[in-house]
Amino acid sequence: MKVNIVRDVKVLTHRFSDYFQGFDKVDAVRRIFGEKTELALNGLRVEFTGFRGYMGVSELDGHLLISAHYLRTGNVVDIYLDIIHELVHVRQFLEGKELFDDRFSYINRPTEIEAYQFAVEEARRLGLTDERICDYLKTEWMSERDLSRLAKAMGVKTDCIDKARKKQ
Ligand SMILES: [Zn+2]
């Protein structure tokens, strides 16, 4: 090959607290991290990605990954709830938990269940209806069956699935 490739590249990350403010005052976040809330949020880094998608946590060092496109165009309540969800994964990572445990399917993975529980609880506190929460849980890569199971596991009525079915 007559090319030169610089392979030792750094992933550019930013301080979470430079872009996301006030999260240390959110009760749900304080329940996630407890007395380590400030420590965890101050140390958290975020990478804005050019990929389509939503958010995630790096399995290498536990930093947050957020699609710049989603951040710019997504619904702000969805984004807020996603951050709550991902902060649960950040804590799980700090505890040394396996975030991508292949022994479980996505919706049965204990780390996902816990993250969804926090997000759904926060959604209820915000006053979102079951239909809206059901909509929030819906993603294009989740089958209707999985969505229905997840919603039921969270005690959320599956109205949004039934309505979508009627429209077809
Ligand atoms: Zn998750």
Short mmCIF file of C-alpha atoms and ligand atoms in Angstrom, two decimals:
data_model
loop_
_atom_site.label_atom_id
_atom_site.label_comp_id
_atom_site.label_asym_id
_atom_site.label_seq_id
_atom_site.Cartn_x
_atom_site.Cartn_y
_atom_site.Cartn_z
CA MET A 1 0.00 0.00 0.00
CA LYS A 2 1.36 3.39 -0.93
CA VAL A 3 -0.63 5.24 1.64
CA ASN A 4 0.09 6.52 5.08
CA ILE A 5 -2.47 6.10 7.80
CA VAL A 6 -2.21 7.82 11.15
CA ARG A 7 -3.72 5.19 13.36
CA ASP A 8 -3.13 6.53 16.83
CA VAL A 9 -6.06 8.92 16.90
CA LYS A 10 -7.87 10.39 19.86
CA VAL A 11 -11.63 10.43 20.21
CA LEU A 12 -12.68 14.02 20.78
CA THR A 13 -14.78 14.40 23.89
CA HIS A 14 -16.16 17.37 25.80
CA ARG A 15 -17.09 17.98 29.38
CA PHE A 16 -20.69 16.85 29.91
CA SER A 17 -21.30 19.78 32.27
CA ASP A 18 -20.31 22.30 29.58
CA TYR A 19 -23.31 21.25 27.49
CA PHE A 20 -25.80 19.80 29.97
CA GLN A 21 -26.47 21.99 32.95
CA GLY A 22 -28.69 21.52 35.98
CA PHE A 23 -28.63 17.73 35.91
CA ASP A 24 -26.94 17.66 39.32
CA LYS A 25 -30.13 19.22 40.71
CA VAL A 26 -32.48 16.63 39.23
CA ASP A 27 -33.80 14.22 41.87
CA ALA A 28 -33.68 11.26 39.48
CA VAL A 29 -30.01 11.94 38.77
CA ARG A 30 -29.27 12.21 42.48
CA ARG A 31 -31.00 8.88 42.97
CA ILE A 32 -28.82 7.37 40.24
CA PHE A 33 -25.48 8.52 41.64
CA GLY A 34 -26.29 9.29 45.28
CA GLU A 35 -23.58 11.25 47.05
CA LYS A 36 -21.28 10.73 44.08
CA THR A 37 -23.50 12.84 41.81
CA GLU A 38 -21.14 15.82 41.50
CA LEU A 39 -18.11 13.57 41.13
CA ALA A 40 -19.75 11.50 38.42
CA LEU A 41 -21.13 14.43 36.43
CA ASN A 42 -17.94 16.49 36.72
CA GLY A 43 -15.90 13.60 35.43
CA LEU A 44 -18.28 12.65 32.64
CA ARG A 45 -17.17 13.26 29.05
CA VAL A 46 -19.42 13.40 26.02
CA GLU A 47 -18.65 12.65 22.40
CA PHE A 48 -20.90 14.16 19.73
CA THR A 49 -21.08 11.75 16.86
CA GLY A 50 -21.90 12.29 13.21
CA PHE A 51 -23.71 8.99 13.10
CA ARG A 52 -27.45 8.73 12.88
CA GLY A 53 -28.95 7.30 16.00
CA TYR A 54 -29.55 8.44 19.53
CA MET A 55 -27.27 7.98 22.50
CA GLY A 56 -25.11 5.41 24.14
CA VAL A 57 -22.28 4.81 26.56
CA SER A 58 -18.82 3.75 25.45
CA GLU A 59 -17.97 0.27 26.64
CA LEU A 60 -14.30 1.28 26.67
CA ASP A 61 -14.30 4.15 29.12
CA GLY A 62 -17.93 4.90 29.95
CA HIS A 63 -18.18 8.25 28.18
CA LEU A 64 -21.46 9.37 26.68
CA LEU A 65 -22.04 9.22 22.92
CA ILE A 66 -24.70 11.47 21.49
CA SER A 67 -25.74 11.89 17.89
CA ALA A 68 -25.33 15.58 17.02
CA HIS A 69 -28.23 15.21 14.61
CA TYR A 70 -30.52 13.79 17.27
CA LEU A 71 -29.50 16.48 19.74
CA ARG A 72 -30.31 19.16 17.18
CA THR A 73 -33.57 17.74 15.83
CA GLY A 74 -34.98 15.36 18.44
CA ASN A 75 -37.82 16.13 20.82
CA VAL A 76 -36.35 17.83 23.89
CA VAL A 77 -38.34 15.71 26.37
CA ASP A 78 -37.14 12.55 24.62
CA ILE A 79 -33.57 13.84 24.77
CA TYR A 80 -33.91 14.64 28.47
CA LEU A 81 -35.30 11.16 29.24
CA ASP A 82 -32.59 9.55 27.13
CA ILE A 83 -29.95 11.34 29.16
CA ILE A 84 -31.51 10.03 32.38
CA HIS A 85 -31.46 6.55 30.82
CA GLU A 86 -27.82 6.88 29.75
CA LEU A 87 -26.72 8.28 33.11
CA VAL A 88 -27.92 5.01 34.65
CA HIS A 89 -25.58 3.21 32.23
CA VAL A 90 -22.77 5.59 33.20
CA ARG A 91 -23.23 4.58 36.85
CA GLN A 92 -23.45 0.90 35.90
CA PHE A 93 -20.20 1.29 33.99
CA LEU A 94 -18.52 2.96 36.97
CA GLU A 95 -19.66 -0.01 39.07
CA GLY A 96 -17.96 -2.35 36.64
CA LYS A 97 -21.17 -3.83 35.28
CA GLU A 98 -21.27 -5.41 31.85
CA LEU A 99 -23.42 -3.07 29.73
CA PHE A 100 -23.62 -5.22 26.64
CA ASP A 101 -24.23 -8.61 28.16
CA ASP A 102 -25.03 -10.86 25.20
CA ARG A 103 -26.62 -13.49 27.41
CA PHE A 104 -29.67 -11.25 27.44
CA SER A 105 -31.68 -9.77 24.62
CA TYR A 106 -31.87 -5.98 24.68
CA ILE A 107 -35.19 -5.65 26.47
CA ASN A 108 -34.37 -8.39 29.00
CA ARG A 109 -30.94 -7.08 29.93
CA PRO A 110 -30.95 -6.08 33.62
CA THR A 111 -28.89 -2.96 32.86
CA GLU A 112 -31.48 -1.84 30.28
CA ILE A 113 -34.43 -2.59 32.55
CA GLU A 114 -32.91 -0.43 35.27
CA ALA A 115 -32.17 2.41 32.83
CA TYR A 116 -35.71 2.30 31.41
CA GLN A 117 -37.19 2.25 34.91
CA PHE A 118 -35.47 5.52 35.78
CA ALA A 119 -36.51 7.13 32.49
CA VAL A 120 -40.14 6.01 32.76
CA GLU A 121 -40.37 7.10 36.38
CA GLU A 122 -39.03 10.52 35.40
CA ALA A 123 -41.48 10.67 32.49
CA ARG A 124 -44.35 10.06 34.91
CA ARG A 125 -43.04 12.75 37.25
CA LEU A 126 -43.10 15.15 34.28
CA GLY A 127 -46.75 14.22 33.81
CA LEU A 128 -46.44 12.35 30.54
CA THR A 129 -49.39 10.13 29.68
CA ASP A 130 -48.99 6.39 29.16
CA GLU A 131 -49.55 6.90 25.45
CA ARG A 132 -46.75 9.46 25.28
CA ILE A 133 -44.43 7.23 27.33
CA CYS A 134 -45.29 4.29 25.10
CA ASP A 135 -44.37 6.49 22.11
CA TYR A 136 -41.13 7.43 23.81
CA LEU A 137 -40.21 3.77 24.25
CA LYS A 138 -40.82 3.09 20.58
CA THR A 139 -37.77 2.94 18.33
CA GLU A 140 -37.53 1.82 14.73
CA TRP A 141 -35.26 -1.10 15.60
CA MET A 142 -37.54 -2.53 18.28
CA SER A 143 -40.19 -5.00 17.18
CA GLU A 144 -43.79 -4.40 18.16
CA ARG A 145 -43.61 -7.49 20.35
CA ASP A 146 -40.53 -6.24 22.19
CA LEU A 147 -42.02 -2.78 22.62
CA SER A 148 -45.16 -4.34 24.04
CA ARG A 149 -43.10 -6.45 26.45
CA LEU A 150 -40.97 -3.52 27.52
CA ALA A 151 -43.98 -1.28 28.09
CA LYS A 152 -45.70 -3.97 30.14
CA ALA A 153 -42.55 -4.57 32.19
CA MET A 154 -42.54 -0.84 32.96
CA GLY A 155 -46.25 -0.81 33.81
CA VAL A 156 -46.97 1.43 30.81
CA LYS A 157 -50.21 0.90 28.89
CA THR A 158 -49.61 -0.16 25.31
CA ASP A 159 -52.13 2.28 23.78
CA CYS A 160 -49.64 3.64 21.26
CA ILE A 161 -49.14 0.17 19.79
CA ASP A 162 -52.88 -0.51 19.58
CA LYS A 163 -53.49 2.88 17.93
CA ALA A 164 -50.70 2.40 15.40
CA ARG A 165 -52.18 -0.97 14.54
CA LYS A 166 -55.62 0.50 13.94
CA LYS A 167 -54.20 3.13 11.58
CA GLN A 168 -52.73 0.48 9.29
ZN ZN B 1 -29.84 1.58 27.44
#
